[in-house]
C-alpha cells in the first residue's frame, strides 16, 4: 500500500449492513442498475487517486489554505424568522441561481438578496430535485468545498440551497445565541418550507464536517417522518468528545487545528458580540481570552445552552448514536487520515448494524480535502454522482423507511425484551417560558 501511496492512490473501503437497504429502480431491467444501497455507493465511487505530493492527512488539510481554482456559484439570499419561539431569531438561506450582474458588499461574493417580489414568486409545482446543504464550522455558502459538489449538481438541472448557520456567511445574529453542533431546528424549518413551497420536488441533503454532524442528528430526530429522500455526509466528526480528546493529544492537534478553529469561532463571536452580550449567561471577557476550540465551547456554548462542561455538550451533540435512528439512505464519505474528524470517532460498528447507511473510507484525503492533481477534490465525484444517480434511477415512491429489525437487542429474559436502546435519547430540553 505504501508503494501505491507514492503515486497518490488511496485504498477505498466500505462498511455496511449484511443486508443493505433495497433500492427499487425505475427501470424494470434491474440487471443493469444497482439494486441496493451498497451497490449504488460502490457504483458511483471512482478510484481515489490524489496529488502524490500531498501524501498524508496533514498536507491534504493544510492545502485548503492555499488559494485554489474558483468555482462560481451565484446565490440569492432570504432571511427566515424562526417559527418556533424557543429558537427565536433569524437565519439566512442562500439559493443557487443563474449568474447575474451586480454585487452586495455586505454579503459574500456572488451573493445578493432576493427582493420581496422575486421571493413571492419563488414557489413552483415543478419536479426538479432540490439539494439542501449544511456547511462546516464557521463556514457558509461561499465555501469552496461545497461549491465543488454544487457545480455538477446545478449543471445536472438541480435546484439547491445552503442553510447558513446563525451568524455565518455575513448573516446577522438577532438573539443572544450562536448555533451549536446539534442545532437542527433551522434545517427542519427550511425542509418544511421547501415541502410547502415546492410540493413536487424530491428533496435531498448534504452536510460537511460540523454540518454533517447536524444533518445526521436531524435525520435521526426525524426518523421515518423525514422529508428528505436521501443524504450524503462528508468528514463528519461523529463523536465530538473523542475528537476533542484526540486533538489535545498532539502538538499539531492542539496548537494548529484546535487553535485555528478556536480563532475562527472567536472571530465569529466578535462579529456578533453586541447581540451575544445581551445573553446574561455569557462572560464576554472569558470568551475573548480563549485560545482553543474546546475553551470556546466551554465558555460560550456551555453557558448559552446550559451544559455544565464542554464534555457534556460534546456527548449530547454527537451524531454517532443518531445514525441508528436514520431511516433514509445515507452515504458517508470519510478519510481515515483526517486529522480533525479522527478515525477513532467513526462509528464503524453502527454502520454495520444499520441497513440505511453505507460508509466509504479512504486511506488518504485529510479533512474535506482529497486534493487531486490539478486542484479538483475527489470526494465531489462520489458525493454528486450518488445524488444524481439516486434521483435518476431510484423509484422514490417505493423506498422503504422501516427497519427490518430494531436497533439494539433489548434487555430481557426468556427472549422477551423489556427495554431497548433509544438512539435519540437527548439530555438538552428547550422549553418555552409561560
CSV table of C-alpha atoms in Angstrom, one decimal:
chain,number,residue,atom,x,y,z
A,1,UNK,CA,0.0,0.0,0.0
A,2,UNK,CA,2.9,2.4,0.7
A,3,UNK,CA,4.2,1.8,-2.8
A,4,UNK,CA,0.8,2.9,-4.3
A,5,UNK,CA,0.8,5.9,-1.9
A,6,UNK,CA,3.8,7.2,-3.8
A,7,UNK,CA,1.6,7.6,-6.8
A,8,UNK,CA,-1.3,9.2,-4.8
A,9,UNK,CA,-3.5,6.1,-4.8
A,10,UNK,CA,-5.7,5.7,-1.7
A,11,UNK,CA,-7.3,2.5,-0.5
A,12,UNK,CA,-11.1,2.6,-0.5
A,13,UNK,CA,-13.1,0.6,2.0
A,14,UNK,CA,-16.9,0.2,2.6
A,15,UNK,CA,-18.6,-0.5,5.9
A,16,UNK,CA,-22.2,-1.6,5.8
A,17,UNK,CA,-25.0,-3.9,7.0
A,18,UNK,CA,-25.1,-7.5,5.9
A,19,UNK,CA,-28.3,-6.8,4.1
A,20,UNK,CA,-28.1,-3.2,2.7
A,21,UNK,CA,-31.2,-1.3,2.0
A,22,UNK,CA,-33.1,-2.5,-1.1
A,23,UNK,CA,-33.4,0.3,-3.7
A,24,UNK,CA,-36.4,-0.1,-6.1
A,25,UNK,CA,-35.3,1.1,-9.5
A,26,UNK,CA,-37.4,3.0,-12.1
A,27,UNK,CA,-36.2,0.7,-14.9
A,28,UNK,CA,-37.6,-2.8,-14.8
A,29,UNK,CA,-34.4,-4.1,-16.3
A,30,UNK,CA,-32.7,-4.1,-12.9
A,31,UNK,CA,-29.8,-6.2,-14.1
A,32,UNK,CA,-28.1,-3.0,-15.4
A,33,UNK,CA,-28.6,-1.0,-12.3
A,34,UNK,CA,-27.6,-1.2,-8.6
A,35,UNK,CA,-30.5,-2.6,-6.6
A,36,UNK,CA,-29.2,-1.9,-3.0
A,37,UNK,CA,-27.6,1.0,-1.2
A,38,UNK,CA,-24.1,-0.6,-1.1
A,39,UNK,CA,-24.1,-1.4,-4.8
A,40,UNK,CA,-25.1,2.2,-5.6
A,41,UNK,CA,-22.4,3.7,-3.4
A,42,UNK,CA,-19.7,1.4,-4.9
A,43,UNK,CA,-21.0,2.2,-8.4
A,44,UNK,CA,-20.6,6.0,-8.0
A,45,UNK,CA,-17.2,5.8,-6.2
A,46,UNK,CA,-14.3,6.1,-8.6
A,47,UNK,CA,-10.7,5.1,-7.9
A,48,UNK,CA,-9.3,7.5,-5.4
A,49,UNK,CA,-6.1,9.0,-6.8
A,50,UNK,CA,-4.8,12.1,-5.1
A,51,UNK,CA,-2.0,14.5,-5.5
A,52,UNK,CA,1.1,12.4,-4.6
A,53,UNK,CA,2.9,15.5,-3.1
A,54,UNK,CA,0.1,15.7,-0.5
A,55,UNK,CA,0.8,12.2,0.8
A,56,UNK,CA,-0.9,12.4,4.3
A,57,UNK,CA,-3.9,13.9,6.0
A,58,UNK,CA,-2.0,16.9,7.4
A,59,UNK,CA,-0.6,18.0,4.0
A,60,UNK,CA,-4.0,17.5,2.4
A,61,UNK,CA,-5.8,19.5,5.1
A,62,UNK,CA,-3.1,22.3,5.1
A,63,UNK,CA,-3.6,22.7,1.3
A,64,UNK,CA,-7.1,24.0,1.9
A,65,UNK,CA,-5.4,27.3,3.0
A,66,UNK,CA,-3.7,27.6,-0.4
A,67,UNK,CA,-5.7,29.7,-3.0
A,68,UNK,CA,-7.2,27.2,-5.4
A,69,UNK,CA,-9.4,27.3,-8.5
A,70,UNK,CA,-12.6,29.3,-8.4
A,71,UNK,CA,-15.9,27.6,-8.9
A,72,UNK,CA,-18.5,30.3,-9.4
A,73,UNK,CA,-21.9,29.7,-7.8
A,74,UNK,CA,-24.3,32.6,-7.7
A,75,UNK,CA,-26.8,32.9,-4.8
A,76,UNK,CA,-29.9,34.9,-3.8
A,77,UNK,CA,-30.4,35.2,0.0
A,78,UNK,CA,-33.5,35.2,2.0
A,79,UNK,CA,-33.7,35.8,5.8
A,80,UNK,CA,-36.1,33.5,7.6
A,81,UNK,CA,-37.5,34.1,11.1
A,82,UNK,CA,-37.7,31.1,13.3
A,83,UNK,CA,-41.2,29.8,13.6
A,84,UNK,CA,-40.7,28.1,17.0
A,85,UNK,CA,-40.4,30.6,19.9
A,86,UNK,CA,-37.8,28.6,21.8
A,87,UNK,CA,-35.5,29.0,18.8
A,88,UNK,CA,-36.3,32.7,18.2
A,89,UNK,CA,-34.2,34.7,15.8
A,90,UNK,CA,-33.4,34.9,12.1
A,91,UNK,CA,-31.2,32.9,9.8
A,92,UNK,CA,-30.0,33.2,6.2
A,93,UNK,CA,-30.7,30.7,3.4
A,94,UNK,CA,-28.8,31.1,0.1
A,95,UNK,CA,-30.4,29.7,-3.1
A,96,UNK,CA,-28.3,28.8,-6.1
A,97,UNK,CA,-29.4,30.9,-9.1
A,98,UNK,CA,-28.4,31.7,-12.6
A,99,UNK,CA,-25.5,34.2,-13.0
A,100,UNK,CA,-26.4,37.9,-12.7
A,101,UNK,CA,-24.8,41.3,-12.7
A,102,UNK,CA,-24.2,43.3,-9.6
A,103,UNK,CA,-22.8,42.7,-6.1
A,104,UNK,CA,-23.7,43.4,-2.5
A,105,UNK,CA,-20.6,44.3,-0.5
A,106,UNK,CA,-22.3,43.3,2.8
A,107,UNK,CA,-22.6,39.7,1.7
A,108,UNK,CA,-20.1,37.0,0.4
A,109,UNK,CA,-19.0,37.1,-3.2
A,110,UNK,CA,-21.7,36.5,-5.9
A,111,UNK,CA,-24.5,36.8,-3.3
A,112,UNK,CA,-27.3,39.3,-3.2
A,113,UNK,CA,-30.7,39.4,-1.5
A,114,UNK,CA,-34.0,38.4,-3.1
A,115,UNK,CA,-36.3,41.4,-3.3
A,116,UNK,CA,-39.8,40.8,-1.9
A,117,UNK,CA,-41.4,40.5,-5.4
A,118,UNK,CA,-38.9,37.9,-6.5
A,119,UNK,CA,-39.3,35.8,-3.4
A,120,UNK,CA,-43.1,35.9,-3.5
A,121,UNK,CA,-42.9,34.2,-6.9
A,122,UNK,CA,-40.4,31.6,-6.0
A,123,UNK,CA,-42.9,28.8,-5.4
A,124,UNK,CA,-43.3,26.1,-8.2
A,125,UNK,CA,-45.1,22.9,-9.0
A,126,UNK,CA,-42.1,21.6,-10.9
A,127,UNK,CA,-40.5,18.2,-10.2
A,128,UNK,CA,-36.8,19.3,-10.2
A,129,UNK,CA,-34.7,17.6,-7.5
A,130,UNK,CA,-33.5,20.0,-4.8
A,131,UNK,CA,-30.4,19.8,-2.6
A,132,UNK,CA,-30.2,21.2,1.0
A,133,UNK,CA,-26.7,21.9,2.1
A,134,UNK,CA,-25.2,22.4,5.5
A,135,UNK,CA,-21.6,23.8,5.7
A,136,UNK,CA,-18.9,23.2,8.2
A,137,UNK,CA,-17.7,25.1,11.4
A,138,UNK,CA,-17.9,28.9,10.9
A,139,UNK,CA,-18.3,28.4,7.2
A,140,UNK,CA,-21.1,29.3,4.8
A,141,UNK,CA,-22.4,29.1,1.2
A,142,UNK,CA,-19.2,30.7,-0.1
A,143,UNK,CA,-17.0,27.7,1.0
A,144,UNK,CA,-15.1,26.2,-2.0
A,145,UNK,CA,-15.5,22.6,-0.7
A,146,UNK,CA,-19.3,22.7,-1.1
A,147,UNK,CA,-19.1,24.5,-4.4
A,148,UNK,CA,-17.1,21.6,-5.7
A,149,UNK,CA,-20.3,19.5,-5.2
A,150,UNK,CA,-22.8,22.1,-6.1
A,151,UNK,CA,-21.3,22.8,-9.6
A,152,UNK,CA,-22.1,19.3,-11.1
A,153,UNK,CA,-25.4,19.2,-9.2
A,154,UNK,CA,-26.6,22.5,-10.6
A,155,UNK,CA,-25.2,21.6,-14.1
A,156,UNK,CA,-27.4,18.5,-13.9
A,157,UNK,CA,-30.5,20.7,-13.6
A,158,UNK,CA,-31.0,20.5,-9.9
A,159,UNK,CA,-32.1,23.4,-7.6
A,160,UNK,CA,-30.0,23.9,-4.4
A,161,UNK,CA,-29.9,26.0,-1.3
A,162,UNK,CA,-27.4,26.4,1.6
A,163,UNK,CA,-28.7,26.8,5.2
A,164,UNK,CA,-26.2,29.2,6.8
A,165,UNK,CA,-25.7,28.6,10.5
A,166,UNK,CA,-26.7,31.7,12.5
A,167,UNK,CA,-24.1,34.4,12.3
A,168,UNK,CA,-22.2,32.7,9.5
A,169,UNK,CA,-21.6,33.9,5.9
A,170,UNK,CA,-22.1,37.5,7.0
A,171,UNK,CA,-25.5,36.9,8.4
A,172,UNK,CA,-26.7,38.7,11.5
A,173,UNK,CA,-27.3,37.3,15.0
A,174,UNK,CA,-30.7,38.7,16.3
A,175,UNK,CA,-30.7,36.9,19.6
A,176,UNK,CA,-28.1,36.2,22.2
A,177,UNK,CA,-27.0,32.8,20.9
A,178,UNK,CA,-24.9,31.3,18.1
A,179,UNK,CA,-25.6,27.9,16.6
A,180,UNK,CA,-24.3,24.6,18.1
A,181,UNK,CA,-23.4,21.1,16.9
A,182,UNK,CA,-27.0,19.8,17.3
A,183,UNK,CA,-28.8,22.9,16.1
A,184,UNK,CA,-31.3,21.0,13.9
A,185,UNK,CA,-34.1,23.5,14.2
A,186,UNK,CA,-33.3,25.8,11.2
A,187,UNK,CA,-32.7,23.0,8.7
A,188,UNK,CA,-36.0,21.4,9.9
A,189,UNK,CA,-37.9,24.6,9.3
A,190,UNK,CA,-36.3,25.0,5.8
A,191,UNK,CA,-37.2,21.5,4.8
A,192,UNK,CA,-40.8,22.0,5.9
A,193,UNK,CA,-40.9,25.3,4.0
A,194,UNK,CA,-39.4,23.7,0.9
A,195,UNK,CA,-42.1,20.9,1.0
A,196,UNK,CA,-44.8,23.5,1.2
A,197,UNK,CA,-43.3,25.8,-1.5
A,198,UNK,CA,-42.2,23.1,-3.9
A,199,UNK,CA,-44.7,20.2,-3.2
A,200,UNK,CA,-43.5,18.1,-6.1
A,201,UNK,CA,-39.7,18.4,-5.7
A,202,UNK,CA,-37.8,15.5,-4.4
A,203,UNK,CA,-35.6,16.8,-1.5
A,204,UNK,CA,-32.0,15.6,-0.7
A,205,UNK,CA,-29.4,16.7,1.8
A,206,UNK,CA,-25.7,17.0,2.1
A,207,UNK,CA,-23.6,18.1,5.1
A,208,UNK,CA,-19.9,18.8,5.6
A,209,UNK,CA,-17.9,18.4,8.8
A,210,UNK,CA,-19.9,20.0,11.6
A,211,UNK,CA,-22.8,20.4,9.2
A,212,UNK,CA,-22.7,16.7,8.6
A,213,UNK,CA,-23.0,16.1,12.4
A,214,UNK,CA,-26.0,18.4,12.5
A,215,UNK,CA,-27.6,16.7,9.4
A,216,UNK,CA,-27.2,13.2,10.9
A,217,UNK,CA,-28.8,14.5,14.1
A,218,UNK,CA,-31.6,16.0,12.1
A,219,UNK,CA,-32.2,12.7,10.2
A,220,UNK,CA,-32.2,10.7,13.4
A,221,UNK,CA,-34.7,13.1,15.1
A,222,UNK,CA,-37.0,12.9,12.0
A,223,UNK,CA,-36.7,9.1,11.7
A,224,UNK,CA,-39.4,7.6,9.4
A,225,UNK,CA,-41.0,11.1,9.1
A,226,UNK,CA,-38.0,12.6,7.3
A,227,UNK,CA,-39.0,14.5,4.2
A,228,UNK,CA,-35.6,14.1,2.6
A,229,UNK,CA,-35.2,11.2,0.2
A,230,UNK,CA,-31.5,10.5,0.7
A,231,UNK,CA,-28.4,12.3,2.1
A,232,UNK,CA,-24.6,12.5,1.8
A,233,UNK,CA,-22.2,13.5,4.6
A,234,UNK,CA,-18.5,14.3,4.3
A,235,UNK,CA,-15.9,14.3,7.0
A,236,UNK,CA,-18.4,14.1,9.9
A,237,UNK,CA,-16.7,14.4,13.3
A,238,UNK,CA,-19.3,11.9,14.7
A,239,UNK,CA,-18.1,11.6,18.3
A,240,UNK,CA,-17.2,15.1,19.4
A,241,UNK,CA,-15.7,14.2,22.7
A,242,UNK,CA,-13.4,11.6,21.2
A,243,UNK,CA,-12.4,14.1,18.6
A,244,UNK,CA,-11.7,16.8,21.2
A,245,UNK,CA,-9.5,14.4,23.2
A,246,UNK,CA,-7.6,13.3,20.1
A,247,UNK,CA,-6.8,16.9,19.2
A,248,UNK,CA,-5.4,17.6,22.6
A,249,UNK,CA,-3.1,14.6,22.5
A,250,UNK,CA,-0.7,16.0,19.8
A,251,UNK,CA,1.0,19.3,19.2
A,252,UNK,CA,-0.5,19.7,15.7
A,253,UNK,CA,-3.9,18.8,17.0
A,254,UNK,CA,-3.8,21.3,19.8
A,255,UNK,CA,-1.6,24.1,18.5
A,256,UNK,CA,-2.7,24.1,14.9
A,257,UNK,CA,-6.2,22.6,14.4
A,258,UNK,CA,-7.9,23.3,17.8
A,259,UNK,CA,-6.2,26.8,17.9
A,260,UNK,CA,-7.2,27.6,14.3
A,261,UNK,CA,-10.8,26.5,14.9
A,262,UNK,CA,-10.9,28.4,18.2
A,263,UNK,CA,-9.7,31.5,16.5
A,264,UNK,CA,-12.3,31.3,13.8
A,265,UNK,CA,-15.1,30.9,16.3
A,266,UNK,CA,-13.7,33.8,18.4
A,267,UNK,CA,-13.8,36.0,15.3
A,268,UNK,CA,-17.4,34.9,14.7
A,269,UNK,CA,-18.1,35.8,18.3
A,270,UNK,CA,-16.6,39.3,17.9
A,271,UNK,CA,-18.6,39.9,14.7
A,272,UNK,CA,-21.7,39.5,16.8
A,273,UNK,CA,-20.6,40.4,20.3
A,274,UNK,CA,-23.2,43.2,20.6
A,275,UNK,CA,-26.0,40.7,20.2
A,276,UNK,CA,-24.4,37.9,22.2
A,277,UNK,CA,-23.5,40.2,25.1
A,278,UNK,CA,-27.3,40.5,25.7
A,279,UNK,CA,-27.2,36.9,27.0
A,280,UNK,CA,-26.6,37.2,30.7
A,281,UNK,CA,-25.1,33.7,30.9
A,282,UNK,CA,-22.1,34.6,28.7
A,283,UNK,CA,-19.0,36.1,30.3
A,284,UNK,CA,-17.7,38.2,27.4
A,285,UNK,CA,-14.1,38.6,28.7
A,286,UNK,CA,-13.7,34.8,29.3
A,287,UNK,CA,-14.7,34.2,25.7
A,288,UNK,CA,-12.3,36.8,24.5
A,289,UNK,CA,-9.4,35.1,26.4
A,290,UNK,CA,-9.9,31.6,24.9
A,291,UNK,CA,-7.3,30.1,22.6
A,292,UNK,CA,-8.6,26.6,21.7
A,293,UNK,CA,-11.9,25.4,20.3
A,294,UNK,CA,-12.8,23.4,23.4
A,295,UNK,CA,-12.3,26.5,25.5
A,296,UNK,CA,-14.7,28.4,23.3
A,297,UNK,CA,-17.2,25.6,23.7
A,298,UNK,CA,-16.6,25.7,27.5
A,299,UNK,CA,-17.0,29.4,27.8
A,300,UNK,CA,-19.8,30.1,25.2
A,301,UNK,CA,-21.6,27.0,24.1
A,302,UNK,CA,-21.9,25.6,27.6
A,303,UNK,CA,-23.3,28.6,29.4
A,304,UNK,CA,-25.5,29.5,26.4
A,305,UNK,CA,-27.2,26.1,26.2
A,306,UNK,CA,-27.0,25.1,29.9
A,307,UNK,CA,-24.2,22.5,29.6
A,308,UNK,CA,-22.1,22.3,32.8
A,309,UNK,CA,-18.9,21.3,30.8
A,310,UNK,CA,-17.8,21.1,27.2
A,311,UNK,CA,-17.7,17.4,27.6
A,312,UNK,CA,-21.4,17.3,28.4
A,313,UNK,CA,-22.1,19.4,25.3
A,314,UNK,CA,-19.9,17.1,23.1
A,315,UNK,CA,-21.6,13.9,24.4
A,316,UNK,CA,-25.1,15.3,23.9
A,317,UNK,CA,-24.4,16.8,20.4
A,318,UNK,CA,-22.5,13.9,18.9
A,319,UNK,CA,-24.2,12.2,16.0
A,320,UNK,CA,-22.7,8.7,16.3
A,321,UNK,CA,-25.8,7.3,18.1
A,322,UNK,CA,-28.2,9.3,15.8
A,323,UNK,CA,-27.0,7.1,12.9
A,324,UNK,CA,-29.1,4.2,14.3
A,325,UNK,CA,-32.3,6.2,14.0
A,326,UNK,CA,-31.8,7.3,10.4
A,327,UNK,CA,-34.4,5.9,8.1
A,328,UNK,CA,-33.4,7.3,4.7
A,329,UNK,CA,-30.5,6.2,2.5
A,330,UNK,CA,-27.3,7.8,3.8
A,331,UNK,CA,-23.9,7.8,2.1
A,332,UNK,CA,-20.9,8.8,4.3
A,333,UNK,CA,-17.5,9.7,2.9
A,334,UNK,CA,-14.5,9.9,5.2
A,335,UNK,CA,-10.7,9.9,5.1
A,336,UNK,CA,-9.1,7.7,7.7
A,337,UNK,CA,-6.2,10.1,8.0
A,338,UNK,CA,-8.5,13.0,8.7
A,339,UNK,CA,-6.6,15.0,11.5
A,340,UNK,CA,-9.8,16.8,12.7
A,341,UNK,CA,-12.6,14.3,12.3
A,342,UNK,CA,-10.4,11.5,13.6
A,343,UNK,CA,-10.7,7.8,12.6
A,344,UNK,CA,-11.3,6.7,16.2
A,345,UNK,CA,-14.5,8.7,16.3
A,346,UNK,CA,-16.1,6.9,13.3
A,347,UNK,CA,-18.9,4.6,14.3
A,348,UNK,CA,-17.8,1.6,12.2
A,349,UNK,CA,-19.9,-0.9,14.1
A,350,UNK,CA,-23.0,1.2,13.9
A,351,UNK,CA,-22.8,1.3,10.1
A,352,UNK,CA,-22.6,-2.5,10.1
A,353,UNK,CA,-25.8,-2.5,12.1
A,354,UNK,CA,-27.9,-0.1,10.0
A,355,UNK,CA,-29.2,-1.1,6.5
A,356,UNK,CA,-29.8,2.6,5.8
A,357,UNK,CA,-26.2,3.7,5.9
A,358,UNK,CA,-23.0,3.0,3.9
A,359,UNK,CA,-19.6,4.3,5.0
A,360,UNK,CA,-16.9,4.8,2.4
A,361,UNK,CA,-13.4,5.5,3.8
A,362,UNK,CA,-10.2,6.3,2.0
A,363,UNK,CA,-6.7,5.8,3.4
A,364,UNK,CA,-5.7,9.3,2.3
A,365,UNK,CA,-7.6,12.6,2.0
A,366,UNK,CA,-7.5,14.7,5.1
A,367,UNK,CA,-10.4,16.9,6.2
A,368,UNK,CA,-12.7,18.0,3.4
A,369,UNK,CA,-9.7,17.8,1.1
A,370,UNK,CA,-9.0,14.8,-1.1
A,371,UNK,CA,-7.0,17.1,-3.5
A,372,UNK,CA,-6.3,15.6,-6.9
A,373,UNK,CA,-3.7,16.7,-9.4
A,374,UNK,CA,-5.0,19.9,-10.9
A,375,UNK,CA,-6.8,21.1,-7.8
A,376,UNK,CA,-10.0,19.1,-8.0
A,377,UNK,CA,-11.4,17.4,-4.9
A,378,UNK,CA,-12.1,13.6,-5.3
A,379,UNK,CA,-14.9,13.5,-2.8
A,380,UNK,CA,-17.1,15.7,-5.0
A,381,UNK,CA,-17.3,12.9,-7.6
A,382,UNK,CA,-18.9,10.2,-5.4
A,383,UNK,CA,-21.0,12.8,-3.5
A,384,UNK,CA,-22.5,14.4,-6.5
A,385,UNK,CA,-22.9,11.2,-8.5
A,386,UNK,CA,-24.6,9.4,-5.7
A,387,UNK,CA,-27.3,12.2,-5.5
A,388,UNK,CA,-27.7,12.4,-9.3
A,389,UNK,CA,-27.9,8.6,-9.8
A,390,UNK,CA,-30.2,8.2,-6.9
A,391,UNK,CA,-32.7,10.7,-8.4
A,392,UNK,CA,-32.4,9.4,-11.9
A,393,UNK,CA,-32.6,5.7,-11.2
A,394,UNK,CA,-34.4,5.0,-7.9
A,395,UNK,CA,-38.2,4.9,-7.5
A,396,UNK,CA,-38.6,7.3,-4.7
A,397,UNK,CA,-42.2,6.4,-4.0
A,398,UNK,CA,-41.3,2.8,-3.2
A,399,UNK,CA,-38.4,3.4,-0.8
A,400,UNK,CA,-38.9,1.5,2.5
A,401,UNK,CA,-38.3,3.5,5.7
A,402,UNK,CA,-39.0,0.8,8.2
A,403,UNK,CA,-36.0,-1.2,9.5
A,404,UNK,CA,-36.0,-4.9,9.2
A,405,UNK,CA,-35.2,-5.1,12.9
A,406,UNK,CA,-35.0,-2.8,15.9
A,407,UNK,CA,-31.7,-1.1,16.7
A,408,UNK,CA,-30.1,-3.0,19.6
A,409,UNK,CA,-31.2,-6.4,21.0
A,410,UNK,CA,-33.1,-5.1,24.0
A,411,UNK,CA,-32.8,-6.2,27.6
A,412,UNK,CA,-34.9,-9.1,28.9
A,413,UNK,CA,-35.2,-12.7,30.0
A,414,UNK,CA,-36.5,-15.7,28.1
A,415,UNK,CA,-36.3,-14.0,24.7
A,416,UNK,CA,-38.7,-11.2,25.7
A,417,UNK,CA,-37.2,-7.7,25.5
A,418,UNK,CA,-38.1,-5.5,28.5
A,419,UNK,CA,-36.2,-2.4,27.2
A,420,UNK,CA,-34.4,-1.3,24.0
A,421,UNK,CA,-31.8,1.2,23.0
A,422,UNK,CA,-33.2,4.6,22.1
A,423,UNK,CA,-30.5,6.3,19.9
A,424,UNK,CA,-32.2,9.7,20.1
A,425,UNK,CA,-32.4,10.0,23.9
A,426,UNK,CA,-31.3,13.5,24.4
A,427,UNK,CA,-30.5,15.4,27.5
A,428,UNK,CA,-31.0,19.0,26.4
A,429,UNK,CA,-34.5,20.2,26.9
A,430,UNK,CA,-35.6,23.6,25.5
A,431,UNK,CA,-38.9,24.8,26.9
A,432,UNK,CA,-41.0,27.8,26.2
A,433,UNK,CA,-41.4,30.0,29.2
A,434,UNK,CA,-45.1,30.7,30.1
